[in-house]
Amino acid sequence: MRTARSIVLSVLLLLTIFSLPVHSQNSSTRQLYWSDVTENAIAKAGLDGSGQDPFLSSPVGDNAGIAVDSLNHQIFFASGASIKRARLDGNHIREVVRLSAGQPLNIALDIRGRKIYWTDSQNRKIQRANMDGSQVEDLITHDLSNRVDIELDLESGKMYWMDSGNRVLRRANLDGTQIETILDKQPESILFRPRDLVLDPRNKKIYWADWGLNKIQSVNFDGTQIEDVFSRQQDGSLRPIGLAFDAKEQTLYIAESFRIKQIDIASRNILAVIGNVSEANHVALDPTNRKLYWTSSGLDLVERATLDLSDREILIQSSTVHPIAVAVDERNQHIYWSEIQGKNRGIYRAHLDGSQQESLVSVRLGRVIGIAVDTLHDKIYWTNAGEGKIQRANLDGRDVEDVLQLDSFQPAGIAIDIRNNKIYWSANHSGSRSGCIFRADLDGNDMDTLVSMKNGLFGVALNGSLGRLYFTRLNGLYFVGLDGGNLKGPITPPGGGILRHLVVDEIGQRVYWTNQSNKIQSANLDGTQITDFVTTGLAKPSGIALGRENIQSKEEILVSDHTGRGYIQWTKNKSYILDGPVFIEAGDTLAIEAGTVIRGRSKYSALIVARGGYLKALGTPAHPIIFTTYQDDLDHQEDLPTFAGRWSGIAILGQARLNSLPEQSHLSSFPEDEVRARYGAQDLDEDGLFETYDDQDGSGVMRYVSIRFAGAELTDTPRQSALLLAGVGSNTEIDHIEVLYSDGDGVRILGGTVNTAYLVSAFCQNFAFVTNEGYCGSNQFWLSVQNHSVGASQHLGGTQPIDGYPFTAPAIYNATFIRLWRRNNAPALTFRDNGGGSYRNSIFLNYGTGIELELKLDGRESSYRRFLDHQLAFTNNIFWNAADLDANELFRLQVYHSTQPDDDFAATTAENLFAKHLELGGNAIENPQLINIKRSRRSLNFRPKSTAVFDLLAPLPPEDLFIQPAGFKGAFEPNAEELWIAGWTGLIKLALNIKGGIGID
C-alpha cells in the first residue's frame, strides 16, 4: 500500500466528498464536491454556488515555476492557469491565484512585503499580488516575450527579469517603475537562449543558464564583466535549464533534463549530482531549512533533497489517471475516490483539505464506478464493473471481500441505507440491452430487483426521509420507492446531456447531479425547478457528493460491557461510544461531566444502571449531557428526523416496590439468568412475594440530559423506550430531561416512587410518557410534542394479573401536551389495565379525544374502577381543539366484555358520571393560545397567552412536598422571560432551524 509518507502528496484523480461523524459542536461548512474526468481535478463549492474551488487536481504542469517561503514553511508553484501553495511537507495544497486567461511561468516571493510575483507567459506580463491571492496588479505589460524569468533583490527594492525570446536582461523597481536595461541583444555568444536567473546581492552578480550555449554565465549588476562560469569545458554533457544559488556556500545548483548538479563557483568543481530527474525545469532553494526543491515536468512532480543532494523525496505528484466516483466520510474528515485508467486503477483517499493522500485498494482487473461509505460499520463499498462485483473493505482498505458476484451484469452507482442494512446499486447487462436497480442486505443476502428497464443506468442516491431512491439513465433523472413502487421519470433537464452520478441534500430538499454537457445541475426532490448549479470550469464532471469540512473530532472511547468497575468518570473532552449494552453494576458509579457527548454505535447500544449502581449525570443549561446516535451531527440539527431509533437508550433499574410478579420484573431483552437486568426488590419470601424493596432507593441523579434518536429494539421487544425508569426509588433525582425522536416510547416508568420534573418528550413514534406496574410518584412540568397519530400519555395498571398492589397512580401537575396536527381521533391520555393517575393544572391541545378510559363490565378490575375509588382524577385542566369542543365527548369509554342486555345502560351511566367529573373538576374548554397558524409556517409559543391559565388552579397536595406552587396551568410560566427548555434541548434547535417546521416564539 502506498502511503502518504512514501509519497507525501500524491495528487489525486477526480473526487467528491460525502459522509457522517463523531465530532464536537464546531462550525462546519456544507460543500458540494465533484470530479472532472477531463480536467483531472476534484472541485467543490458552497451549496449557494459560492467559493468554487478545484481543490484537488493535477497540480504540476509543464515548465512549472517554483519558489520557497522559508519563514512560513510554504512552497509556491505554478499549475496551469493558477499559482498554488503547499506546506513544505507537500500537504495542504491550496490555490492562491487563478488567472482567467493566462499561464504563470516563473515565481518570486517578497516574504516581508507579503507579495508574490510571477510572469504570465500567455498574456506576456509581469504581475504581483498579495500572498493570499488578493489585489492582483499588472507591473510590466509591454516588450515581453512568452518566456520570462524573474528574480527579486529585496534589499535594493528591485526586480530583475531575463526575457529569453527578446534576449534581454532588465530590472525595475518592485512596483514596475524605472525600467532599466542591463543586457540587450548581445552577440549570440552571450545571450542565445537564456533560461532562469539568480542573484548574488552581496557580490552584485547575476547568474543565468543558457541552454542554447550549454553554459552558466554571469554579469555584474551594472552590466559589466560578462563571463562564463560553467560550461562544457568542465562538463562535456552540460545542458542547463534551471538554476538556484546558495549565497552562504557560494554554490550553484544546475538543473538539466535528467539530473541536478551542485557546483562550487570559485573552483568550478562539481560537488554532487542527483540523477533520474525528468525535465527539472525550475529549482528553488530553502536556505533556512537547507533544502533544494525542483519541478520535474516530465513526471509532473515536485521533489526535494538536502543541499548535498541526498535524502531525496517526492512532495507532490500529479495524477495521470481519471477519477470517477467520490464519497465522503465526515466523521473522519476523509474523501474517497476511484481511478479507472492506467496502472493506478483503484481506490484512494485523502483528508478533506486534500492532504495525506494514499492508495487504499488496487483494482487491477476492474473499474470502480461507484463508491459508498458505511460509517456505522466502518466499511467502504464499491462497484467493480470490470469483474461484475460488489465489493467492500475496511475504511483503511484492509480486508477486501466480495459481497456479490453479478452474472453478466456490470454494476455502476451504489448507495447504502445504513438504518435498514441495505445496499442499492444500478447495473447494466453485458449481453442484452437491459438495466436494473437492485438491492440486497449489506452482506449480500436477500438480493432482489426493484426496477427493470433498458440499459444506460448509472448513478444512484438514497433519500431516507422520503423513502426514495434516485437514479440516472442517459439523459433522464428517475426516482422510485425503496420497495420498487411508484416509479417516476424520466425527468429531462433543459438542454439534455448525459447524467452521471447524483447526490441528495435532505436538508436543502434538493438533488444534485453531474451532466457531461459540462454542467452540475439540481432540482427539487419531486424533479421540479431544475437549475444549473455550476456551468464554468468544467470539462467532464462525473462523481458528486455532499460533505462538511472543519468538523473537529474528539478522541473516541469505545465502551463495551465490563470495561470499568468502581468509580468511573467520563469527561467532555472525549466522545464515548456505547458498543452494545453497557451495565453500571451494583457498587459502581458512573459520573458524567457536563458537556459530554455519549453515542450509541448501533441499535443494540444502551446504558443500563443495574440495581445498586449509581449514575451521576449532571449537565447544565449551557453544557447539557447529550446521549445520541453515532450518526448525529450536532452542528447541523436540520437532519434530526432521519435518525430515530438508531440506538436503544438509557435504563435505570432500582429496588423500589412494584405490583408485577417477580418473573415479570426483568428486562425482556435479556435472558432470565442475567440478574443485572432485574428490577424491583432484591429478595423473595417463600410465597414468592417481594420482601426487601426500598421505596427510598437512590440510583443517581440525571439533570440537563438530552436523549436523542433512541428507542431501537434491543432484540425483538416491541416499543422500546428511550428512557426507562424501572423500580426506581424517591431518592433518585430526575429533572430537566429531554427525549427527542424515539422510535418507541419516550419516557416509560415501571413501578417505583421516583419523582420527576421538567421532562420533554417530543416527536416519539409511540407514547411520549408511559406509566405501569404500580408507579405512584409525583411529577411536575411535563412537555409532550407529537406530530402523528399516537396519543401523548398511557397509564397502565400492571402486567398479569392487573389487580396487583400498589395501583398505578402517578400525580402529574402542570403538563403541556400538544399535537401539531389533529388528523385522527387519537386521545391525549389513555388509561387501561386498571391503571390510574391524576392530571391537574395541565393543557391538552389538538387531540381527537381528550381521555380514553377502560371500562370492563364483567366485574373485573379496570381503569374505571380506579376512577370510582378516587385514584383517577382530572381537575383544573384546559382542553382545546379536542373532541370537537364538546364537553360530553372529551373522553372515550372503551367497553370490554359486554355480554349482558343491560350493558349499554351501564356504559351510558358510567360515561355520564365521568363527564360530570370533568365538568365539576374545573376543567375548561378554552384556547390557551399556544399555536398561531400562519400561511408560511406553524409558530409554536409554549407560553400560553390566555388568562384562563391563571383561573381555578388545583390546590397542592398537603402531604406532597415535591410539587411546588406554580400559579398557572401548563408547563410554562406565561410571563417568563426564558423558557426552561432554552439552551440545552435539541427541540429548541430543531424548531429554530428546520425550514417549514415549527418555530418557537
mmCIF file of N, CA and C in Angstrom, residues 27-77:
data_model
loop_
_atom_site.group_PDB
_atom_site.id
_atom_site.type_symbol
_atom_site.label_atom_id
_atom_site.label_comp_id
_atom_site.label_asym_id
_atom_site.label_seq_id
_atom_site.Cartn_x
_atom_site.Cartn_y
_atom_site.Cartn_z
ATOM 1 N N SER A 27 -18.132 24.864 14.199
ATOM 2 C CA SER A 27 -18.692 25.299 12.929
ATOM 3 C C SER A 27 -18.124 24.464 11.810
ATOM 4 N N SER A 28 -18.945 24.204 10.816
ATOM 5 C CA SER A 28 -18.511 23.453 9.652
ATOM 6 C C SER A 28 -19.244 23.985 8.446
ATOM 7 N N THR A 29 -18.695 23.754 7.271
ATOM 8 C CA THR A 29 -19.229 24.294 6.040
ATOM 9 C C THR A 29 -19.722 23.179 5.167
ATOM 10 N N ARG A 30 -20.983 23.288 4.712
ATOM 11 C CA ARG A 30 -21.534 22.278 3.833
ATOM 12 C C ARG A 30 -21.088 22.575 2.420
ATOM 13 N N GLN A 31 -20.537 21.571 1.763
ATOM 14 C CA GLN A 31 -19.963 21.736 0.433
ATOM 15 C C GLN A 31 -20.516 20.684 -0.505
ATOM 16 N N LEU A 32 -20.569 21.035 -1.792
ATOM 17 C CA LEU A 32 -20.822 20.068 -2.850
ATOM 18 C C LEU A 32 -19.500 19.810 -3.548
ATOM 19 N N TYR A 33 -19.157 18.535 -3.734
ATOM 20 C CA TYR A 33 -17.895 18.137 -4.355
ATOM 21 C C TYR A 33 -18.189 17.386 -5.649
ATOM 22 N N TRP A 34 -17.316 17.555 -6.632
ATOM 23 C CA TRP A 34 -17.476 16.792 -7.862
ATOM 24 C C TRP A 34 -16.118 16.513 -8.488
ATOM 25 N N SER A 35 -16.099 15.473 -9.310
ATOM 26 C CA SER A 35 -14.885 15.117 -10.031
ATOM 27 C C SER A 35 -15.049 15.475 -11.495
ATOM 28 N N ASP A 36 -13.952 15.845 -12.124
ATOM 29 C CA ASP A 36 -13.946 16.208 -13.535
ATOM 30 C C ASP A 36 -12.907 15.360 -14.243
ATOM 31 N N VAL A 37 -13.398 14.451 -15.104
ATOM 32 C CA VAL A 37 -12.514 13.461 -15.719
ATOM 33 C C VAL A 37 -11.512 14.109 -16.645
ATOM 34 N N THR A 38 -11.964 15.058 -17.443
ATOM 35 C CA THR A 38 -11.072 15.672 -18.429
ATOM 36 C C THR A 38 -10.060 16.586 -17.759
ATOM 37 N N GLU A 39 -10.502 17.339 -16.741
ATOM 38 C CA GLU A 39 -9.607 18.272 -16.065
ATOM 39 C C GLU A 39 -8.729 17.596 -15.021
ATOM 40 N N ASN A 40 -8.964 16.285 -14.771
ATOM 41 C CA ASN A 40 -8.199 15.582 -13.732
ATOM 42 C C ASN A 40 -8.212 16.363 -12.422
ATOM 43 N N ALA A 41 -9.393 16.686 -11.960
ATOM 44 C CA ALA A 41 -9.500 17.518 -10.768
ATOM 45 C C ALA A 41 -10.730 17.127 -9.977
ATOM 46 N N ILE A 42 -10.683 17.452 -8.705
ATOM 47 C CA ILE A 42 -11.856 17.402 -7.841
ATOM 48 C C ILE A 42 -12.090 18.822 -7.359
ATOM 49 N N ALA A 43 -13.316 19.280 -7.510
ATOM 50 C CA ALA A 43 -13.640 20.656 -7.166
ATOM 51 C C ALA A 43 -14.747 20.672 -6.127
ATOM 52 N N LYS A 44 -14.986 21.854 -5.564
ATOM 53 C CA LYS A 44 -16.036 21.999 -4.566
ATOM 54 C C LYS A 44 -16.587 23.409 -4.631
ATOM 55 N N ALA A 45 -17.770 23.564 -4.043
ATOM 56 C CA ALA A 45 -18.389 24.880 -3.922
ATOM 57 C C ALA A 45 -19.396 24.815 -2.796
ATOM 58 N N GLY A 46 -19.712 25.975 -2.220
ATOM 59 C CA GLY A 46 -20.779 26.031 -1.240
ATOM 60 C C GLY A 46 -22.113 25.749 -1.900
ATOM 61 N N LEU A 47 -23.099 25.336 -1.102
ATOM 62 C CA LEU A 47 -24.393 24.992 -1.676
ATOM 63 C C LEU A 47 -25.144 26.214 -2.201
ATOM 64 N N ASP A 48 -24.613 27.412 -1.946
ATOM 65 C CA ASP A 48 -25.175 28.595 -2.583
ATOM 66 C C ASP A 48 -24.453 28.941 -3.876
ATOM 67 N N GLY A 49 -23.530 28.048 -4.281
ATOM 68 C CA GLY A 49 -22.799 28.253 -5.524
ATOM 69 C C GLY A 49 -21.542 29.071 -5.366
ATOM 70 N N SER A 50 -21.267 29.533 -4.149
ATOM 71 C CA SER A 50 -20.097 30.384 -3.933
ATOM 72 C C SER A 50 -18.852 29.550 -3.671
ATOM 73 N N GLY A 51 -17.717 30.207 -3.815
ATOM 74 C CA GLY A 51 -16.453 29.595 -3.417
ATOM 75 C C GLY A 51 -16.041 28.411 -4.255
ATOM 76 N N GLN A 52 -16.339 28.427 -5.557
ATOM 77 C CA GLN A 52 -15.947 27.296 -6.408
ATOM 78 C C GLN A 52 -14.433 27.142 -6.395
ATOM 79 N N ASP A 53 -13.977 25.927 -6.149
ATOM 80 C CA ASP A 53 -12.552 25.713 -5.931
ATOM 81 C C ASP A 53 -12.150 24.320 -6.393
ATOM 82 N N PRO A 54 -11.300 24.215 -7.441
ATOM 83 C CA PRO A 54 -10.768 22.899 -7.826
ATOM 84 C C PRO A 54 -9.638 22.504 -6.879
ATOM 85 N N PHE A 55 -10.014 22.070 -5.667
ATOM 86 C CA PHE A 55 -9.026 21.954 -4.600
ATOM 87 C C PHE A 55 -8.123 20.746 -4.727
ATOM 88 N N LEU A 56 -8.492 19.761 -5.530
ATOM 89 C CA LEU A 56 -7.619 18.622 -5.781
ATOM 90 C C LEU A 56 -7.517 18.442 -7.286
ATOM 91 N N SER A 57 -6.329 18.556 -7.803
ATOM 92 C CA SER A 57 -6.149 18.471 -9.243
ATOM 93 C C SER A 57 -4.737 18.006 -9.528
ATOM 94 N N SER A 58 -4.404 17.933 -10.805
ATOM 95 C CA SER A 58 -3.024 17.663 -11.184
ATOM 96 C C SER A 58 -2.256 18.954 -11.030
ATOM 97 N N PRO A 59 -1.547 19.143 -9.934
ATOM 98 C CA PRO A 59 -1.069 20.475 -9.594
ATOM 99 C C PRO A 59 0.176 20.915 -10.337
ATOM 100 N N VAL A 60 0.941 20.037 -10.935
ATOM 101 C CA VAL A 60 2.223 20.411 -11.515
ATOM 102 C C VAL A 60 2.124 20.320 -13.028
ATOM 103 N N GLY A 61 2.306 21.411 -13.701
ATOM 104 C CA GLY A 61 2.222 21.407 -15.152
ATOM 105 C C GLY A 61 3.587 21.529 -15.791
ATOM 106 N N ASP A 62 3.594 21.628 -17.111
ATOM 107 C CA ASP A 62 4.856 21.802 -17.828
ATOM 108 C C ASP A 62 5.484 23.134 -17.459
ATOM 109 N N ASN A 63 6.807 23.133 -17.326
ATOM 110 C CA ASN A 63 7.573 24.351 -17.055
ATOM 111 C C ASN A 63 7.060 25.090 -15.829
ATOM 112 N N ALA A 64 6.675 24.334 -14.789
ATOM 113 C CA ALA A 64 6.074 24.947 -13.606
ATOM 114 C C ALA A 64 7.131 25.659 -12.783
ATOM 115 N N GLY A 65 6.922 26.981 -12.553
ATOM 116 C CA GLY A 65 7.809 27.727 -11.694
ATOM 117 C C GLY A 65 7.620 27.355 -10.242
ATOM 118 N N ILE A 66 8.622 27.651 -9.423
ATOM 119 C CA ILE A 66 8.586 27.228 -8.029
ATOM 120 C C ILE A 66 9.337 28.230 -7.180
ATOM 121 N N ALA A 67 8.849 28.484 -5.949
ATOM 122 C CA ALA A 67 9.508 29.393 -5.009
ATOM 123 C C ALA A 67 9.185 28.940 -3.603
ATOM 124 N N VAL A 68 10.131 29.207 -2.669
ATOM 125 C CA VAL A 68 10.011 28.726 -1.299
ATOM 126 C C VAL A 68 9.897 29.896 -0.331
ATOM 127 N N ASP A 69 8.919 29.796 0.601
ATOM 128 C CA ASP A 69 8.758 30.747 1.703
ATOM 129 C C ASP A 69 9.228 30.039 2.965
ATOM 130 N N SER A 70 10.510 30.209 3.301
ATOM 131 C CA SER A 70 11.077 29.513 4.457
ATOM 132 C C SER A 70 10.456 29.983 5.753
ATOM 133 N N LEU A 71 10.128 31.258 5.838
ATOM 134 C CA LEU A 71 9.621 31.820 7.079
ATOM 135 C C LEU A 71 8.300 31.186 7.479
ATOM 136 N N ASN A 72 7.420 30.977 6.505
ATOM 137 C CA ASN A 72 6.089 30.440 6.778
ATOM 138 C C ASN A 72 5.955 28.981 6.383
ATOM 139 N N HIS A 73 7.081 28.351 6.048
ATOM 140 C CA HIS A 73 7.107 26.918 5.746
ATOM 141 C C HIS A 73 6.149 26.562 4.617
ATOM 142 N N GLN A 74 6.262 27.316 3.521
ATOM 143 C CA GLN A 74 5.379 27.081 2.386
ATOM 144 C C GLN A 74 6.180 27.021 1.095
ATOM 145 N N ILE A 75 5.602 26.348 0.126
ATOM 146 C CA ILE A 75 6.160 26.306 -1.209
ATOM 147 C C ILE A 75 5.089 26.748 -2.181
ATOM 148 N N PHE A 76 5.450 27.591 -3.136
ATOM 149 C CA PHE A 76 4.539 28.072 -4.166
ATOM 150 C C PHE A 76 4.965 27.483 -5.505
ATOM 151 N N PHE A 77 4.005 27.122 -6.338
ATOM 152 C CA PHE A 77 4.356 26.586 -7.652
ATOM 153 C C PHE A 77 3.248 26.888 -8.643
#
